[in-house]
Amino acid sequence: MKVNNAEFVISAVGPDQYPEDALPEIALAGRSNVGKSSLINRMINRKNLARTSSTPGKTQHMNYYRINESMYFVDFPGYGYAKVSKTQRASWGKMVEKYMSERETLKMVLLVVDLRHPPTGNDKMMFDWLKHYDLPLCVVATKADKIPKTRWPKHIKVMKQELGVLPGDNFIAYSSEIGLGKDELWELIDRHTLPTEEEPPAEPDDQDSGDEPQHEDSSET
């Protein structure tokens, strides 16, 4: 996708603040400081629309970014940061779960993980939750540029095995620094967000009396 326009819309804390224009939404979930903001910026060719931070846990709302007036990226609060209170983590968790289970415009969730390390317990819980509710899912393993290319297959194998990724599940190795996986991810997003062309309804046959055999229809199987 060629991104011509991208803008921050709102930091929402509940359904009453979600956009109501019914555009398709792609959600990003992942632990704090895993690189979700950098992923968004790379995907839309902007340096700082989604603000990165050296302070994990800074994103405390659901940040909406409108892309080309045709879809949204929705950045979830990062999970697993110890310095955030249990009460706050529970509040975020309920907000995210309600969104994922009820939001009709949600088309796919990107589970963002760090390719350098095995998945965390929270990564596994999120993956299992998404699979349980049968939500369209892609695991995006970021920071591939931080490890030698020769070690990518080993790290990918570990990530897939420990998460429980099955053949046919979407998995993309990604790097915000070098653009690895960007085109592949856009192709996947497009398949889930672009409207599909519906076949025109079949025109009724002209039947004057019902006695004449119909010779024109050769499409029977």
PDB file of C-alpha atoms in Angstrom:
ATOM      1  CA  MET A   1       0.000   0.000   0.000  1.00  0.00           C
ATOM      2  CA  LYS A   2       1.175   3.511  -0.802  1.00  0.00           C
ATOM      3  CA  VAL A   3       0.474   5.668   2.224  1.00  0.00           C
ATOM      4  CA  ASN A   4      -0.525   9.180   1.189  1.00  0.00           C
ATOM      5  CA  ASN A   5      -2.041  10.300   4.439  1.00  0.00           C
ATOM      6  CA  ALA A   6      -1.637   9.215   8.051  1.00  0.00           C
ATOM      7  CA  GLU A   7      -2.775  10.970  11.188  1.00  0.00           C
ATOM      8  CA  PHE A   8      -3.193  10.415  14.895  1.00  0.00           C
ATOM      9  CA  VAL A   9      -6.885  10.538  15.776  1.00  0.00           C
ATOM     10  CA  ILE A  10      -7.486   9.778  19.451  1.00  0.00           C
ATOM     11  CA  SER A  11      -6.208   8.039  22.565  1.00  0.00           C
ATOM     12  CA  ALA A  12      -9.334   6.159  23.527  1.00  0.00           C
ATOM     13  CA  VAL A  13     -10.089   4.724  26.950  1.00  0.00           C
ATOM     14  CA  GLY A  14     -13.408   3.109  26.138  1.00  0.00           C
ATOM     15  CA  PRO A  15     -16.021   2.324  23.465  1.00  0.00           C
ATOM     16  CA  ASP A  16     -17.612   5.757  23.698  1.00  0.00           C
ATOM     17  CA  GLN A  17     -14.408   7.244  22.271  1.00  0.00           C
ATOM     18  CA  TYR A  18     -13.834   4.757  19.438  1.00  0.00           C
ATOM     19  CA  PRO A  19     -14.304   6.157  15.918  1.00  0.00           C
ATOM     20  CA  GLU A  20     -17.753   5.581  14.493  1.00  0.00           C
ATOM     21  CA  ASP A  21     -16.950   5.730  10.773  1.00  0.00           C
ATOM     22  CA  ALA A  22     -16.847   1.902  10.469  1.00  0.00           C
ATOM     23  CA  LEU A  23     -13.421   1.837   8.810  1.00  0.00           C
ATOM     24  CA  PRO A  24     -11.540  -1.471   9.196  1.00  0.00           C
ATOM     25  CA  GLU A  25      -9.121  -1.652  12.108  1.00  0.00           C
ATOM     26  CA  ILE A  26      -5.816  -3.468  12.519  1.00  0.00           C
ATOM     27  CA  ALA A  27      -4.833  -3.796  16.177  1.00  0.00           C
ATOM     28  CA  LEU A  28      -1.284  -4.131  17.491  1.00  0.00           C
ATOM     29  CA  ALA A  29      -0.670  -6.035  20.703  1.00  0.00           C
ATOM     30  CA  GLY A  30       2.635  -6.729  22.417  1.00  0.00           C
ATOM     31  CA  ARG A  31       4.667  -6.253  25.535  1.00  0.00           C
ATOM     32  CA  SER A  32       5.929  -2.834  26.510  1.00  0.00           C
ATOM     33  CA  ASN A  33       8.921  -1.598  24.513  1.00  0.00           C
ATOM     34  CA  VAL A  34       8.663  -4.364  21.899  1.00  0.00           C
ATOM     35  CA  GLY A  35       8.633  -1.876  19.027  1.00  0.00           C
ATOM     36  CA  LYS A  36       4.973  -1.344  18.109  1.00  0.00           C
ATOM     37  CA  SER A  37       5.384   2.396  17.593  1.00  0.00           C
ATOM     38  CA  SER A  38       8.460   1.884  15.419  1.00  0.00           C
ATOM     39  CA  LEU A  39       6.569  -0.712  13.401  1.00  0.00           C
ATOM     40  CA  ILE A  40       3.723   1.730  12.760  1.00  0.00           C
ATOM     41  CA  ASN A  41       6.093   4.536  11.781  1.00  0.00           C
ATOM     42  CA  ARG A  42       7.947   2.305   9.331  1.00  0.00           C
ATOM     43  CA  MET A  43       4.729   1.008   7.783  1.00  0.00           C
ATOM     44  CA  ILE A  44       3.479   4.541   7.076  1.00  0.00           C
ATOM     45  CA  ASN A  45       6.891   6.046   6.228  1.00  0.00           C
ATOM     46  CA  ARG A  46       6.781   8.560   9.058  1.00  0.00           C
ATOM     47  CA  LYS A  47       9.475   9.084  11.671  1.00  0.00           C
ATOM     48  CA  ASN A  48       7.453  10.016  14.709  1.00  0.00           C
ATOM     49  CA  LEU A  49       3.697   9.880  14.132  1.00  0.00           C
ATOM     50  CA  ALA A  50       3.543   7.028  16.626  1.00  0.00           C
ATOM     51  CA  ARG A  51       5.806   8.252  19.391  1.00  0.00           C
ATOM     52  CA  THR A  52       8.407   5.850  20.682  1.00  0.00           C
ATOM     53  CA  SER A  53       9.571   6.001  24.255  1.00  0.00           C
ATOM     54  CA  SER A  54      12.435   4.652  26.326  1.00  0.00           C
ATOM     55  CA  THR A  55       9.945   4.361  29.201  1.00  0.00           C
ATOM     56  CA  PRO A  56       8.000   1.091  28.889  1.00  0.00           C
ATOM     57  CA  GLY A  57       4.342   1.263  29.779  1.00  0.00           C
ATOM     58  CA  LYS A  58       3.902   4.840  28.569  1.00  0.00           C
ATOM     59  CA  THR A  59       1.056   3.936  26.194  1.00  0.00           C
ATOM     60  CA  GLN A  60      -1.913   3.707  28.539  1.00  0.00           C
ATOM     61  CA  HIS A  61      -4.724   4.092  26.032  1.00  0.00           C
ATOM     62  CA  MET A  62      -5.758   2.677  22.680  1.00  0.00           C
ATOM     63  CA  ASN A  63      -4.114   4.990  20.171  1.00  0.00           C
ATOM     64  CA  TYR A  64      -5.921   5.309  16.843  1.00  0.00           C
ATOM     65  CA  TYR A  65      -4.030   6.197  13.652  1.00  0.00           C
ATOM     66  CA  ARG A  66      -6.060   6.738  10.476  1.00  0.00           C
ATOM     67  CA  ILE A  67      -4.321   5.622   7.282  1.00  0.00           C
ATOM     68  CA  ASN A  68      -5.306   6.962   3.838  1.00  0.00           C
ATOM     69  CA  GLU A  69      -8.788   7.714   5.189  1.00  0.00           C
ATOM     70  CA  SER A  70      -9.493   4.012   4.652  1.00  0.00           C
ATOM     71  CA  MET A  71      -8.396   2.116   7.768  1.00  0.00           C
ATOM     72  CA  TYR A  72      -6.951   2.422  11.288  1.00  0.00           C
ATOM     73  CA  PHE A  73      -3.961   1.092  13.147  1.00  0.00           C
ATOM     74  CA  VAL A  74      -4.963   0.672  16.794  1.00  0.00           C
ATOM     75  CA  ASP A  75      -2.017   0.530  19.196  1.00  0.00           C
ATOM     76  CA  PHE A  76      -2.855  -1.285  22.442  1.00  0.00           C
ATOM     77  CA  PRO A  77      -1.237  -0.542  25.806  1.00  0.00           C
ATOM     78  CA  GLY A  78       1.892  -2.634  26.214  1.00  0.00           C
ATOM     79  CA  TYR A  79       1.559  -5.539  28.596  1.00  0.00           C
ATOM     80  CA  GLY A  80       3.946  -7.085  31.081  1.00  0.00           C
ATOM     81  CA  TYR A  81       5.593  -3.996  32.531  1.00  0.00           C
ATOM     82  CA  ALA A  82       6.230  -4.624  36.226  1.00  0.00           C
ATOM     83  CA  LYS A  83       6.205  -0.977  37.377  1.00  0.00           C
ATOM     84  CA  VAL A  84       2.608  -0.519  36.249  1.00  0.00           C
ATOM     85  CA  SER A  85       0.210  -1.233  39.097  1.00  0.00           C
ATOM     86  CA  LYS A  86      -1.830  -4.424  39.092  1.00  0.00           C
ATOM     87  CA  THR A  87      -4.977  -2.322  39.131  1.00  0.00           C
ATOM     88  CA  GLN A  88      -3.882  -0.439  36.017  1.00  0.00           C
ATOM     89  CA  ARG A  89      -2.870  -3.645  34.232  1.00  0.00           C
ATOM     90  CA  ALA A  90      -6.241  -5.200  35.066  1.00  0.00           C
ATOM     91  CA  SER A  91      -8.032  -2.121  33.725  1.00  0.00           C
ATOM     92  CA  TRP A  92      -6.083  -2.223  30.465  1.00  0.00           C
ATOM     93  CA  GLY A  93      -6.718  -5.940  30.158  1.00  0.00           C
ATOM     94  CA  LYS A  94     -10.481  -5.546  30.483  1.00  0.00           C
ATOM     95  CA  MET A  95     -10.499  -2.706  27.947  1.00  0.00           C
ATOM     96  CA  VAL A  96      -8.510  -4.708  25.400  1.00  0.00           C
ATOM     97  CA  GLU A  97     -10.504  -7.894  25.917  1.00  0.00           C
ATOM     98  CA  LYS A  98     -13.799  -6.061  25.497  1.00  0.00           C
ATOM     99  CA  TYR A  99     -12.525  -4.423  22.330  1.00  0.00           C
ATOM    100  CA  MET A 100     -11.272  -7.664  20.809  1.00  0.00           C
ATOM    101  CA  SER A 101     -14.396  -9.632  21.622  1.00  0.00           C
ATOM    102  CA  GLU A 102     -16.935  -7.004  20.573  1.00  0.00           C
ATOM    103  CA  ARG A 103     -15.427  -4.610  18.022  1.00  0.00           C
ATOM    104  CA  GLU A 104     -17.043  -5.444  14.674  1.00  0.00           C
ATOM    105  CA  THR A 105     -14.613  -3.333  12.650  1.00  0.00           C
ATOM    106  CA  LEU A 106     -11.583  -5.253  13.959  1.00  0.00           C
ATOM    107  CA  LYS A 107     -10.175  -7.154  10.978  1.00  0.00           C
ATOM    108  CA  MET A 108      -6.884  -8.530  12.293  1.00  0.00           C
ATOM    109  CA  VAL A 109      -4.549  -8.425  15.294  1.00  0.00           C
ATOM    110  CA  LEU A 110      -0.785  -8.115  14.921  1.00  0.00           C
ATOM    111  CA  LEU A 111       0.910  -9.825  17.859  1.00  0.00           C
ATOM    112  CA  VAL A 112       4.273  -8.057  18.027  1.00  0.00           C
ATOM    113  CA  VAL A 113       7.099 -10.051  19.619  1.00  0.00           C
ATOM    114  CA  ASP A 114      10.880  -9.655  19.855  1.00  0.00           C
ATOM    115  CA  LEU A 115      12.639 -12.116  17.539  1.00  0.00           C
ATOM    116  CA  ARG A 116      15.820 -11.954  19.615  1.00  0.00           C
ATOM    117  CA  HIS A 117      14.231 -13.685  22.608  1.00  0.00           C
ATOM    118  CA  PRO A 118      11.814 -16.553  23.262  1.00  0.00           C
ATOM    119  CA  PRO A 119       8.225 -15.382  23.773  1.00  0.00           C
ATOM    120  CA  THR A 120       7.285 -14.241  27.264  1.00  0.00           C
ATOM    121  CA  GLY A 121       4.488 -15.751  29.296  1.00  0.00           C
ATOM    122  CA  ASN A 122       2.330 -12.777  28.386  1.00  0.00           C
ATOM    123  CA  ASP A 123       3.073 -13.299  24.688  1.00  0.00           C
ATOM    124  CA  LYS A 124       1.904 -16.902  24.992  1.00  0.00           C
ATOM    125  CA  MET A 125      -1.233 -15.902  26.865  1.00  0.00           C
ATOM    126  CA  MET A 126      -2.131 -13.316  24.214  1.00  0.00           C
ATOM    127  CA  PHE A 127      -1.498 -15.768  21.384  1.00  0.00           C
ATOM    128  CA  ASP A 128      -3.660 -18.426  23.071  1.00  0.00           C
ATOM    129  CA  TRP A 129      -6.400 -15.872  23.742  1.00  0.00           C
ATOM    130  CA  LEU A 130      -6.481 -14.751  20.110  1.00  0.00           C
ATOM    131  CA  LYS A 131      -6.560 -18.334  18.862  1.00  0.00           C
ATOM    132  CA  HIS A 132      -9.299 -19.251  21.327  1.00  0.00           C
ATOM    133  CA  TYR A 133     -11.536 -16.457  20.053  1.00  0.00           C
ATOM    134  CA  ASP A 134     -10.571 -17.256  16.457  1.00  0.00           C
ATOM    135  CA  LEU A 135      -9.452 -13.717  15.676  1.00  0.00           C
ATOM    136  CA  PRO A 136      -7.480 -13.153  12.452  1.00  0.00           C
ATOM    137  CA  LEU A 137      -3.883 -13.023  13.614  1.00  0.00           C
ATOM    138  CA  CYS A 138      -0.353 -12.402  12.433  1.00  0.00           C
ATOM    139  CA  VAL A 139       2.706 -12.814  14.625  1.00  0.00           C
ATOM    140  CA  VAL A 140       5.172 -10.045  13.727  1.00  0.00           C
ATOM    141  CA  ALA A 141       8.656 -10.804  15.060  1.00  0.00           C
ATOM    142  CA  THR A 142      10.472  -7.471  15.232  1.00  0.00           C
ATOM    143  CA  LYS A 143      14.110  -6.431  15.648  1.00  0.00           C
ATOM    144  CA  ALA A 144      15.406  -9.027  13.190  1.00  0.00           C
ATOM    145  CA  ASP A 145      18.198  -6.628  12.282  1.00  0.00           C
ATOM    146  CA  LYS A 146      19.599  -6.995  15.812  1.00  0.00           C
ATOM    147  CA  ILE A 147      20.684 -10.585  15.192  1.00  0.00           C
ATOM    148  CA  PRO A 148      22.806 -12.066  12.354  1.00  0.00           C
ATOM    149  CA  LYS A 149      20.781 -13.149   9.339  1.00  0.00           C
ATOM    150  CA  THR A 150      22.238 -16.652   9.602  1.00  0.00           C
ATOM    151  CA  ARG A 151      20.518 -17.027  12.983  1.00  0.00           C
ATOM    152  CA  TRP A 152      17.074 -15.940  11.816  1.00  0.00           C
ATOM    153  CA  PRO A 153      15.858 -19.505  11.047  1.00  0.00           C
ATOM    154  CA  LYS A 154      16.817 -20.706  14.536  1.00  0.00           C
ATOM    155  CA  HIS A 155      15.104 -17.789  16.280  1.00  0.00           C
ATOM    156  CA  ILE A 156      11.999 -18.117  14.110  1.00  0.00           C
ATOM    157  CA  LYS A 157      11.789 -21.836  14.891  1.00  0.00           C
ATOM    158  CA  VAL A 158      12.013 -21.195  18.638  1.00  0.00           C
ATOM    159  CA  MET A 159       9.395 -18.444  18.469  1.00  0.00           C
ATOM    160  CA  LYS A 160       6.957 -20.566  16.490  1.00  0.00           C
ATOM    161  CA  GLN A 161       7.422 -23.641  18.660  1.00  0.00           C
ATOM    162  CA  GLU A 162       7.015 -21.883  21.977  1.00  0.00           C
ATOM    163  CA  LEU A 163       4.006 -19.832  20.878  1.00  0.00           C
ATOM    164  CA  GLY A 164       2.363 -22.802  19.214  1.00  0.00           C
ATOM    165  CA  VAL A 165       2.239 -21.337  15.707  1.00  0.00           C
ATOM    166  CA  LEU A 166       0.741 -23.882  13.324  1.00  0.00           C
ATOM    167  CA  PRO A 167       1.327 -24.378   9.594  1.00  0.00           C
ATOM    168  CA  GLY A 168      -0.868 -21.875   7.847  1.00  0.00           C
ATOM    169  CA  ASP A 169      -0.698 -19.312  10.663  1.00  0.00           C
ATOM    170  CA  ASN A 170       0.613 -15.906   9.634  1.00  0.00           C
ATOM    171  CA  PHE A 171       4.169 -15.179  10.807  1.00  0.00           C
ATOM    172  CA  ILE A 172       6.417 -12.390   9.531  1.00  0.00           C
ATOM    173  CA  ALA A 173       9.992 -11.588  10.521  1.00  0.00           C
ATOM    174  CA  TYR A 174      10.231  -7.812  10.649  1.00  0.00           C
ATOM    175  CA  SER A 175      12.679  -4.969  11.122  1.00  0.00           C
ATOM    176  CA  SER A 176      11.695  -1.330  11.457  1.00  0.00           C
ATOM    177  CA  GLU A 177      15.323  -0.362  10.830  1.00  0.00           C
ATOM    178  CA  ILE A 178      15.825  -2.026   7.445  1.00  0.00           C
ATOM    179  CA  GLY A 179      12.213  -2.461   6.318  1.00  0.00           C
ATOM    180  CA  LEU A 180      12.310  -6.256   6.382  1.00  0.00           C
ATOM    181  CA  GLY A 181       8.796  -7.698   6.151  1.00  0.00           C
ATOM    182  CA  LYS A 182       7.099  -4.361   5.422  1.00  0.00           C
ATOM    183  CA  ASP A 183       5.777  -5.255   1.972  1.00  0.00           C
ATOM    184  CA  GLU A 184       4.706  -8.718   3.084  1.00  0.00           C
ATOM    185  CA  LEU A 185       2.826  -7.263   6.043  1.00  0.00           C
ATOM    186  CA  TRP A 186       1.068  -4.663   3.894  1.00  0.00           C
ATOM    187  CA  GLU A 187      -0.057  -7.392   1.496  1.00  0.00           C
ATOM    188  CA  LEU A 188      -1.552  -9.311   4.397  1.00  0.00           C
ATOM    189  CA  ILE A 189      -3.247  -6.220   5.827  1.00  0.00           C
ATOM    190  CA  ASP A 190      -4.689  -5.358   2.416  1.00  0.00           C
ATOM    191  CA  ARG A 191      -6.244  -8.814   2.147  1.00  0.00           C
ATOM    192  CA  HIS A 192      -8.075  -8.228   5.438  1.00  0.00           C
ATOM    193  CA  THR A 193      -9.112  -4.608   4.949  1.00  0.00           C
ATOM    194  CA  LEU A 194      -9.756  -3.935   1.274  1.00  0.00           C
ATOM    195  CA  PRO A 195     -13.363  -4.400   0.194  1.00  0.00           C
ATOM    196  CA  THR A 196     -13.990  -7.488  -1.849  1.00  0.00           C
ATOM    197  CA  GLU A 197     -15.821  -7.221  -5.099  1.00  0.00           C
ATOM    198  CA  GLU A 198     -19.162  -8.887  -4.848  1.00  0.00           C
ATOM    199  CA  GLU A 199     -20.442 -10.814  -7.800  1.00  0.00           C
ATOM    200  CA  PRO A 200     -23.494  -9.155  -9.369  1.00  0.00           C
ATOM    201  CA  PRO A 201     -26.729 -10.940  -8.640  1.00  0.00           C
ATOM    202  CA  ALA A 202     -27.825 -13.336 -11.329  1.00  0.00           C
ATOM    203  CA  GLU A 203     -30.529 -11.965 -13.555  1.00  0.00           C
ATOM    204  CA  PRO A 204     -33.758 -13.943 -13.542  1.00  0.00           C
ATOM    205  CA  ASP A 205     -34.381 -16.119 -16.566  1.00  0.00           C
ATOM    206  CA  ASP A 206     -37.092 -15.003 -18.946  1.00  0.00           C
ATOM    207  CA  GLN A 207     -39.692 -17.699 -18.800  1.00  0.00           C
ATOM    208  CA  ASP A 208     -42.806 -16.931 -20.774  1.00  0.00           C
ATOM    209  CA  SER A 209     -44.708 -20.170 -20.430  1.00  0.00           C
ATOM    210  CA  GLY A 210     -42.346 -22.569 -18.734  1.00  0.00           C
ATOM    211  CA  ASP A 211     -42.883 -25.044 -21.638  1.00  0.00           C
ATOM    212  CA  GLU A 212     -39.869 -24.160 -23.755  1.00  0.00           C
ATOM    213  CA  PRO A 213     -36.575 -25.896 -22.981  1.00  0.00           C
ATOM    214  CA  GLN A 214     -33.756 -23.503 -22.080  1.00  0.00           C
ATOM    215  CA  HIS A 215     -30.713 -23.911 -24.303  1.00  0.00           C
ATOM    216  CA  GLU A 216     -28.778 -20.778 -23.385  1.00  0.00           C
ATOM    217  CA  ASP A 217     -27.486 -21.812 -19.939  1.00  0.00           C
ATOM    218  CA  SER A 218     -24.244 -23.769 -20.332  1.00  0.00           C
ATOM    219  CA  SER A 219     -22.961 -23.221 -16.807  1.00  0.00           C
ATOM    220  CA  GLU A 220     -24.522 -26.233 -15.143  1.00  0.00           C
ATOM    221  CA  THR A 221     -22.182 -28.508 -13.246  1.00  0.00           C
TER     222      THR A 221
END
